[in-house]
Amino acid sequence: EAGVAQSPRYKIIEKRQSVAFWCNPISGHATLYWYQQILGQGPKLLIQFQNNGVVDDSQLPKDRFSAERLKGVDSTLKIQPAKLEDSAVYLCASSRGEEQFFGPGTRLTVL
Amino acid sequence: SQQGEEDPQALSIQEGENATMNCSYKTSINNLQWYRQNSGRGLVHLILIRSNEREKHSGRLRVTLDTSKKSSSLLITASRAADTASYFCATDKTGANNLFFGTGTRLTVIP
């Protein structure tokens, strides 16, 4: 079974620029999650989708972050404009039950 | 703010020894999960314990949960060098599987 795929793996941008991350979940997993993991901390949930509907986005900074999951499969997370404090690893996960399966993450550096 | 706090922040042991990590959380939960993160395999689910359970085993892992003290512990027996990783507890407050991760314990197993 193929795992959760994410791209790009690394991204370096300057502050105030825009960036987008892509996630392809495990086939058949209805729930998709985006997490932000700052160096030295645990992952923080940004948004949770059930199929193509949002279940929880209470920790998503909506003034600059947006996410969508068209057709209930792939998802994109966008930051516009980026700030220095957005430097982190962005993890995508998917699940069918309670166990979440994580992708390798995208490491974002904002200069 | 993150739900869980792991203790200790870092732990170094010899191969073959047991490792114990603790997690404390702040509010009532539906279940608590432990995850491992290393550079090779990313973030991986280890074990889930429900709020009405007190102890659970999986291979060399033993998890306990004390809801009265709002704490959990993860015991890894007969540690191996391959167990070197960061270990995170994550709480699900509502059963909706939106997890709150702790700060993690960095375990180093010396061969």
PDB file of C-alpha atoms in Angstrom:
ATOM      1  CA  GLU A   1       0.000   0.000   0.000  1.00  0.00           C
ATOM      2  CA  ALA A   2       1.475   3.355  -1.031  1.00  0.00           C
ATOM      3  CA  GLY A   3       1.912   5.857   1.763  1.00  0.00           C
ATOM      4  CA  VAL A   4       0.946   9.502   2.024  1.00  0.00           C
ATOM      5  CA  ALA A   5       2.760  11.506  -0.630  1.00  0.00           C
ATOM      6  CA  GLN A   6       3.786  15.129  -0.212  1.00  0.00           C
ATOM      7  CA  SER A   7       5.563  17.622  -2.418  1.00  0.00           C
ATOM      8  CA  PRO A   8       7.790  19.470  -2.501  1.00  0.00           C
ATOM      9  CA  ARG A   9      10.045  17.998   0.194  1.00  0.00           C
ATOM     10  CA  TYR A  10      11.887  21.282   0.712  1.00  0.00           C
ATOM     11  CA  LYS A  11      11.044  24.892  -0.043  1.00  0.00           C
ATOM     12  CA  ILE A  12      12.922  28.101   0.635  1.00  0.00           C
ATOM     13  CA  ILE A  13      11.157  31.417   0.130  1.00  0.00           C
ATOM     14  CA  GLU A  14      11.487  34.994   1.257  1.00  0.00           C
ATOM     15  CA  LYS A  15       9.020  36.585   3.647  1.00  0.00           C
ATOM     16  CA  ARG A  16       5.880  37.981   2.039  1.00  0.00           C
ATOM     17  CA  GLN A  17       6.106  35.441  -0.781  1.00  0.00           C
ATOM     18  CA  SER A  18       3.471  32.762  -1.343  1.00  0.00           C
ATOM     19  CA  VAL A  19       3.918  29.003  -1.187  1.00  0.00           C
ATOM     20  CA  ALA A  20       1.759  25.931  -1.730  1.00  0.00           C
ATOM     21  CA  PHE A  21       2.112  22.362  -0.554  1.00  0.00           C
ATOM     22  CA  TRP A  22       0.466  19.303  -2.043  1.00  0.00           C
ATOM     23  CA  CYS A  23      -0.681  16.084  -0.402  1.00  0.00           C
ATOM     24  CA  ASN A  24      -1.979  12.823  -1.825  1.00  0.00           C
ATOM     25  CA  PRO A  25      -3.445  10.622   0.934  1.00  0.00           C
ATOM     26  CA  ILE A  26      -3.578   6.851   1.094  1.00  0.00           C
ATOM     27  CA  SER A  27      -6.246   5.526  -1.247  1.00  0.00           C
ATOM     28  CA  GLY A  28      -9.575   5.089   0.501  1.00  0.00           C
ATOM     29  CA  HIS A  29      -8.756   7.318   3.465  1.00  0.00           C
ATOM     30  CA  ALA A  30     -11.626   9.754   3.907  1.00  0.00           C
ATOM     31  CA  THR A  31      -9.961  11.930   6.537  1.00  0.00           C
ATOM     32  CA  LEU A  32      -7.019  14.188   5.749  1.00  0.00           C
ATOM     33  CA  TYR A  33      -5.050  16.381   8.125  1.00  0.00           C
ATOM     34  CA  TRP A  34      -2.477  19.162   7.816  1.00  0.00           C
ATOM     35  CA  TYR A  35      -0.087  19.732  10.723  1.00  0.00           C
ATOM     36  CA  GLN A  36       2.599  22.321  11.346  1.00  0.00           C
ATOM     37  CA  GLN A  37       5.675  21.154  13.262  1.00  0.00           C
ATOM     38  CA  ILE A  38       8.068  23.832  14.428  1.00  0.00           C
ATOM     39  CA  LEU A  39      11.572  22.660  15.288  1.00  0.00           C
ATOM     40  CA  GLY A  40      11.700  21.146  18.762  1.00  0.00           C
ATOM     41  CA  GLN A  41       7.913  20.950  19.153  1.00  0.00           C
ATOM     42  CA  GLY A  42       5.197  18.425  18.506  1.00  0.00           C
ATOM     43  CA  PRO A  43       2.930  18.690  15.467  1.00  0.00           C
ATOM     44  CA  LYS A  44       0.055  21.171  15.690  1.00  0.00           C
ATOM     45  CA  LEU A  45      -3.140  20.412  13.797  1.00  0.00           C
ATOM     46  CA  LEU A  46      -3.998  23.134  11.294  1.00  0.00           C
ATOM     47  CA  ILE A  47      -6.994  21.642   9.518  1.00  0.00           C
ATOM     48  CA  GLN A  48      -8.903  18.363   9.288  1.00  0.00           C
ATOM     49  CA  PHE A  49     -11.010  17.318   6.285  1.00  0.00           C
ATOM     50  CA  GLN A  50     -13.616  14.581   6.114  1.00  0.00           C
ATOM     51  CA  ASN A  51     -13.913  13.852   2.388  1.00  0.00           C
ATOM     52  CA  ASN A  52     -14.007  17.393   0.974  1.00  0.00           C
ATOM     53  CA  GLY A  53     -15.614  19.044   4.009  1.00  0.00           C
ATOM     54  CA  VAL A  54     -13.767  20.813   6.833  1.00  0.00           C
ATOM     55  CA  VAL A  55     -14.157  19.161  10.251  1.00  0.00           C
ATOM     56  CA  ASP A  56     -11.821  21.381  12.263  1.00  0.00           C
ATOM     57  CA  ASP A  57      -9.839  24.459  11.255  1.00  0.00           C
ATOM     58  CA  SER A  58      -9.793  26.180  14.637  1.00  0.00           C
ATOM     59  CA  GLN A  59      -5.988  26.457  14.695  1.00  0.00           C
ATOM     60  CA  LEU A  60      -5.548  27.578  11.084  1.00  0.00           C
ATOM     61  CA  PRO A  61      -4.384  31.228  10.805  1.00  0.00           C
ATOM     62  CA  LYS A  62      -7.023  32.074   8.265  1.00  0.00           C
ATOM     63  CA  ASP A  63      -5.645  35.521   7.451  1.00  0.00           C
ATOM     64  CA  ARG A  64      -2.719  33.888   5.635  1.00  0.00           C
ATOM     65  CA  PHE A  65      -3.305  30.142   5.459  1.00  0.00           C
ATOM     66  CA  SER A  66      -5.833  28.370   3.263  1.00  0.00           C
ATOM     67  CA  ALA A  67      -6.442  24.748   2.396  1.00  0.00           C
ATOM     68  CA  GLU A  68      -8.693  22.857   0.069  1.00  0.00           C
ATOM     69  CA  ARG A  69      -9.465  19.265  -0.746  1.00  0.00           C
ATOM     70  CA  LEU A  70     -11.158  19.155  -4.080  1.00  0.00           C
ATOM     71  CA  LYS A  71     -12.985  15.930  -4.965  1.00  0.00           C
ATOM     72  CA  GLY A  72     -12.172  14.556  -1.515  1.00  0.00           C
ATOM     73  CA  VAL A  73      -8.772  13.171  -2.476  1.00  0.00           C
ATOM     74  CA  ASP A  74      -5.708  15.404  -2.939  1.00  0.00           C
ATOM     75  CA  SER A  75      -5.246  18.515  -0.858  1.00  0.00           C
ATOM     76  CA  THR A  76      -3.258  21.729  -1.069  1.00  0.00           C
ATOM     77  CA  LEU A  77      -2.191  24.033   1.738  1.00  0.00           C
ATOM     78  CA  LYS A  78      -1.263  27.607   0.851  1.00  0.00           C
ATOM     79  CA  ILE A  79       0.459  30.368   2.770  1.00  0.00           C
ATOM     80  CA  GLN A  80       0.072  33.911   1.467  1.00  0.00           C
ATOM     81  CA  PRO A  81       2.009  35.952   2.477  1.00  0.00           C
ATOM     82  CA  ALA A  82       4.601  33.965   4.422  1.00  0.00           C
ATOM     83  CA  LYS A  83       6.181  35.222   7.632  1.00  0.00           C
ATOM     84  CA  LEU A  84       9.456  34.223   9.259  1.00  0.00           C
ATOM     85  CA  GLU A  85       7.580  32.312  11.977  1.00  0.00           C
ATOM     86  CA  ASP A  86       6.020  30.042   9.342  1.00  0.00           C
ATOM     87  CA  SER A  87       9.344  28.225   9.018  1.00  0.00           C
ATOM     88  CA  ALA A  88       8.447  24.666   9.953  1.00  0.00           C
ATOM     89  CA  VAL A  89       7.773  21.197   8.612  1.00  0.00           C
ATOM     90  CA  TYR A  90       4.276  20.821   7.203  1.00  0.00           C
ATOM     91  CA  LEU A  91       2.964  17.314   7.632  1.00  0.00           C
ATOM     92  CA  CYS A  92       0.025  15.761   5.884  1.00  0.00           C
ATOM     93  CA  ALA A  93      -1.713  12.720   7.355  1.00  0.00           C
ATOM     94  CA  SER A  94      -4.669  10.583   6.398  1.00  0.00           C
ATOM     95  CA  SER A  95      -6.807   8.030   8.191  1.00  0.00           C
ATOM     96  CA  ARG A  96      -9.679   5.642   7.723  1.00  0.00           C
ATOM     97  CA  GLY A  97     -10.043   4.925  11.441  1.00  0.00           C
ATOM     98  CA  GLU A  98      -8.244   6.273  14.486  1.00  0.00           C
ATOM     99  CA  GLU A  99      -4.666   5.579  13.369  1.00  0.00           C
ATOM    100  CA  GLN A 100      -3.204   8.440  11.355  1.00  0.00           C
ATOM    101  CA  PHE A 101      -0.624   7.791   8.643  1.00  0.00           C
ATOM    102  CA  PHE A 102       1.818  10.616   8.048  1.00  0.00           C
ATOM    103  CA  GLY A 103       3.649  11.720   4.964  1.00  0.00           C
ATOM    104  CA  PRO A 104       7.340  12.696   4.930  1.00  0.00           C
ATOM    105  CA  GLY A 105       6.540  16.396   5.269  1.00  0.00           C
ATOM    106  CA  THR A 106       7.597  19.578   3.509  1.00  0.00           C
ATOM    107  CA  ARG A 107      10.329  21.574   5.214  1.00  0.00           C
ATOM    108  CA  LEU A 108       9.664  25.286   4.679  1.00  0.00           C
ATOM    109  CA  THR A 109      12.298  27.904   5.354  1.00  0.00           C
ATOM    110  CA  VAL A 110      11.227  31.543   5.237  1.00  0.00           C
ATOM    111  CA  LEU A 111      14.108  34.023   4.915  1.00  0.00           C
TER     112      LEU A 111
ATOM    113  CA  SER B   1      -1.449  25.622  23.187  1.00  0.00           C
ATOM    114  CA  GLN B   2      -0.494  21.992  23.110  1.00  0.00           C
ATOM    115  CA  GLN B   3      -2.430  19.508  25.175  1.00  0.00           C
ATOM    116  CA  GLY B   4       0.312  17.200  26.381  1.00  0.00           C
ATOM    117  CA  GLU B   5       3.651  17.539  28.027  1.00  0.00           C
ATOM    118  CA  GLU B   6       6.167  14.710  27.941  1.00  0.00           C
ATOM    119  CA  ASP B   7       8.730  14.026  30.597  1.00  0.00           C
ATOM    120  CA  PRO B   8      11.672  13.767  30.394  1.00  0.00           C
ATOM    121  CA  GLN B   9      12.508  15.972  27.424  1.00  0.00           C
ATOM    122  CA  ALA B  10      15.499  13.757  26.664  1.00  0.00           C
ATOM    123  CA  LEU B  11      16.541  10.278  27.757  1.00  0.00           C
ATOM    124  CA  SER B  12      19.731   8.349  27.033  1.00  0.00           C
ATOM    125  CA  ILE B  13      20.040   4.635  27.866  1.00  0.00           C
ATOM    126  CA  GLN B  14      22.121   1.618  26.974  1.00  0.00           C
ATOM    127  CA  GLU B  15      20.837  -0.979  24.565  1.00  0.00           C
ATOM    128  CA  GLY B  16      18.894  -3.667  26.416  1.00  0.00           C
ATOM    129  CA  GLU B  17      17.668  -1.330  29.145  1.00  0.00           C
ATOM    130  CA  ASN B  18      14.063  -0.266  29.560  1.00  0.00           C
ATOM    131  CA  ALA B  19      12.906   3.252  28.717  1.00  0.00           C
ATOM    132  CA  THR B  20       9.979   4.979  30.387  1.00  0.00           C
ATOM    133  CA  MET B  21       8.407   8.176  29.112  1.00  0.00           C
ATOM    134  CA  ASN B  22       5.575  10.069  30.751  1.00  0.00           C
ATOM    135  CA  CYS B  23       2.857  12.286  29.372  1.00  0.00           C
ATOM    136  CA  SER B  24       0.567  14.658  31.231  1.00  0.00           C
ATOM    137  CA  TYR B  25      -2.457  16.376  29.749  1.00  0.00           C
ATOM    138  CA  LYS B  26      -4.919  19.009  30.843  1.00  0.00           C
ATOM    139  CA  THR B  27      -8.484  18.113  29.908  1.00  0.00           C
ATOM    140  CA  SER B  28     -10.622  14.994  29.677  1.00  0.00           C
ATOM    141  CA  ILE B  29      -9.933  12.772  26.694  1.00  0.00           C
ATOM    142  CA  ASN B  30     -11.553  10.153  24.506  1.00  0.00           C
ATOM    143  CA  ASN B  31      -8.266   8.373  23.847  1.00  0.00           C
ATOM    144  CA  LEU B  32      -4.517   8.886  23.990  1.00  0.00           C
ATOM    145  CA  GLN B  33      -2.068   7.783  21.316  1.00  0.00           C
ATOM    146  CA  TRP B  34       1.701   7.440  21.191  1.00  0.00           C
ATOM    147  CA  TYR B  35       3.699   8.207  18.052  1.00  0.00           C
ATOM    148  CA  ARG B  36       7.372   7.824  17.167  1.00  0.00           C
ATOM    149  CA  GLN B  37       9.284  10.146  14.887  1.00  0.00           C
ATOM    150  CA  ASN B  38      12.699   9.601  13.371  1.00  0.00           C
ATOM    151  CA  SER B  39      14.414  10.850  10.275  1.00  0.00           C
ATOM    152  CA  GLY B  40      14.139   7.522   8.515  1.00  0.00           C
ATOM    153  CA  ARG B  41      10.438   6.705   8.821  1.00  0.00           C
ATOM    154  CA  GLY B  42       8.837   9.997   9.771  1.00  0.00           C
ATOM    155  CA  LEU B  43       5.944  10.024  12.248  1.00  0.00           C
ATOM    156  CA  VAL B  44       4.511   6.576  12.963  1.00  0.00           C
ATOM    157  CA  HIS B  45       1.579   5.498  15.133  1.00  0.00           C
ATOM    158  CA  LEU B  46       2.585   3.104  17.928  1.00  0.00           C
ATOM    159  CA  ILE B  47      -0.378   2.428  20.176  1.00  0.00           C
ATOM    160  CA  LEU B  48      -3.775   3.804  21.233  1.00  0.00           C
ATOM    161  CA  ILE B  49      -5.350   3.550  24.669  1.00  0.00           C
ATOM    162  CA  ARG B  50      -8.950   4.543  25.340  1.00  0.00           C
ATOM    163  CA  SER B  51     -10.129   6.543  28.327  1.00  0.00           C
ATOM    164  CA  ASN B  52     -11.777   3.455  29.860  1.00  0.00           C
ATOM    165  CA  GLU B  53      -8.606   1.368  29.611  1.00  0.00           C
ATOM    166  CA  ARG B  54      -5.800   1.354  32.152  1.00  0.00           C
ATOM    167  CA  GLU B  55      -3.071  -0.637  30.420  1.00  0.00           C
ATOM    168  CA  LYS B  56      -2.263  -1.894  26.961  1.00  0.00           C
ATOM    169  CA  HIS B  57       0.562  -3.930  25.456  1.00  0.00           C
ATOM    170  CA  SER B  58       1.962  -4.196  21.948  1.00  0.00           C
ATOM    171  CA  GLY B  59       5.157  -6.183  21.481  1.00  0.00           C
ATOM    172  CA  ARG B  60       7.845  -4.471  23.562  1.00  0.00           C
ATOM    173  CA  LEU B  61       5.565  -1.521  24.308  1.00  0.00           C
ATOM    174  CA  ARG B  62       3.456  -1.092  27.417  1.00  0.00           C
ATOM    175  CA  VAL B  63       1.198   1.911  27.866  1.00  0.00           C
ATOM    176  CA  THR B  64      -0.652   2.913  31.012  1.00  0.00           C
ATOM    177  CA  LEU B  65      -3.311   5.556  31.461  1.00  0.00           C
ATOM    178  CA  ASP B  66      -4.440   7.198  34.694  1.00  0.00           C
ATOM    179  CA  THR B  67      -7.357   9.477  33.914  1.00  0.00           C
ATOM    180  CA  SER B  68      -7.614  10.660  37.527  1.00  0.00           C
ATOM    181  CA  LYS B  69      -4.096  12.055  37.285  1.00  0.00           C
ATOM    182  CA  LYS B  70      -4.435  12.937  33.603  1.00  0.00           C
ATOM    183  CA  SER B  71      -1.235  11.102  32.794  1.00  0.00           C
ATOM    184  CA  SER B  72       0.089   8.255  30.683  1.00  0.00           C
ATOM    185  CA  SER B  73       3.356   6.390  30.465  1.00  0.00           C
ATOM    186  CA  LEU B  74       5.056   4.519  27.656  1.00  0.00           C
ATOM    187  CA  LEU B  75       7.484   1.740  28.554  1.00  0.00           C
ATOM    188  CA  ILE B  76       9.806   0.274  25.944  1.00  0.00           C
ATOM    189  CA  THR B  77      11.415  -2.923  27.173  1.00  0.00           C
ATOM    190  CA  ALA B  78      14.757  -4.352  26.015  1.00  0.00           C
ATOM    191  CA  SER B  79      15.558  -1.239  23.998  1.00  0.00           C
ATOM    192  CA  ARG B  80      17.428  -1.393  20.697  1.00  0.00           C
ATOM    193  CA  ALA B  81      19.493   1.175  18.859  1.00  0.00           C
ATOM    194  CA  ALA B  82      16.681   1.344  16.294  1.00  0.00           C
ATOM    195  CA  ASP B  83      14.364   2.706  19.018  1.00  0.00           C
ATOM    196  CA  THR B  84      16.324   5.970  18.938  1.00  0.00           C
ATOM    197  CA  ALA B  85      13.695   8.569  18.033  1.00  0.00           C
ATOM    198  CA  SER B  86      11.392  11.213  19.451  1.00  0.00           C
ATOM    199  CA  TYR B  87       8.241   9.916  21.112  1.00  0.00           C
ATOM    200  CA  PHE B  88       5.062  11.969  21.293  1.00  0.00           C
ATOM    201  CA  CYS B  89       1.804  11.473  23.114  1.00  0.00           C
ATOM    202  CA  ALA B  90      -1.282  12.818  21.397  1.00  0.00           C
ATOM    203  CA  THR B  91      -4.727  13.246  22.902  1.00  0.00           C
ATOM    204  CA  ASP B  92      -8.102  13.042  21.225  1.00  0.00           C
ATOM    205  CA  LYS B  93     -10.530  15.000  23.366  1.00  0.00           C
ATOM    206  CA  THR B  94     -13.763  14.420  21.506  1.00  0.00           C
ATOM    207  CA  GLY B  95     -13.396  11.226  19.491  1.00  0.00           C
ATOM    208  CA  ALA B  96     -13.234  13.239  16.265  1.00  0.00           C
ATOM    209  CA  ASN B  97      -9.576  12.233  15.888  1.00  0.00           C
ATOM    210  CA  ASN B  98      -8.278  15.808  15.915  1.00  0.00           C
ATOM    211  CA  LEU B  99      -5.120  15.191  17.895  1.00  0.00           C
ATOM    212  CA  PHE B 100      -3.210  17.470  20.224  1.00  0.00           C
ATOM    213  CA  PHE B 101       0.439  16.452  20.385  1.00  0.00           C
ATOM    214  CA  GLY B 102       2.791  16.929  23.292  1.00  0.00           C
ATOM    215  CA  THR B 103       6.281  18.319  23.195  1.00  0.00           C
ATOM    216  CA  GLY B 104       7.988  14.936  22.851  1.00  0.00           C
ATOM    217  CA  THR B 105      10.733  12.924  24.525  1.00  0.00           C
ATOM    218  CA  ARG B 106      13.973  12.455  22.630  1.00  0.00           C
ATOM    219  CA  LEU B 107      15.201   8.895  23.296  1.00  0.00           C
ATOM    220  CA  THR B 108      18.759   7.858  22.474  1.00  0.00           C
ATOM    221  CA  VAL B 109      19.665   4.174  22.766  1.00  0.00           C
ATOM    222  CA  ILE B 110      23.417   3.643  22.865  1.00  0.00           C
ATOM    223  CA  PRO B 111      24.602   0.382  21.255  1.00  0.00           C
TER     224      PRO B 111
END
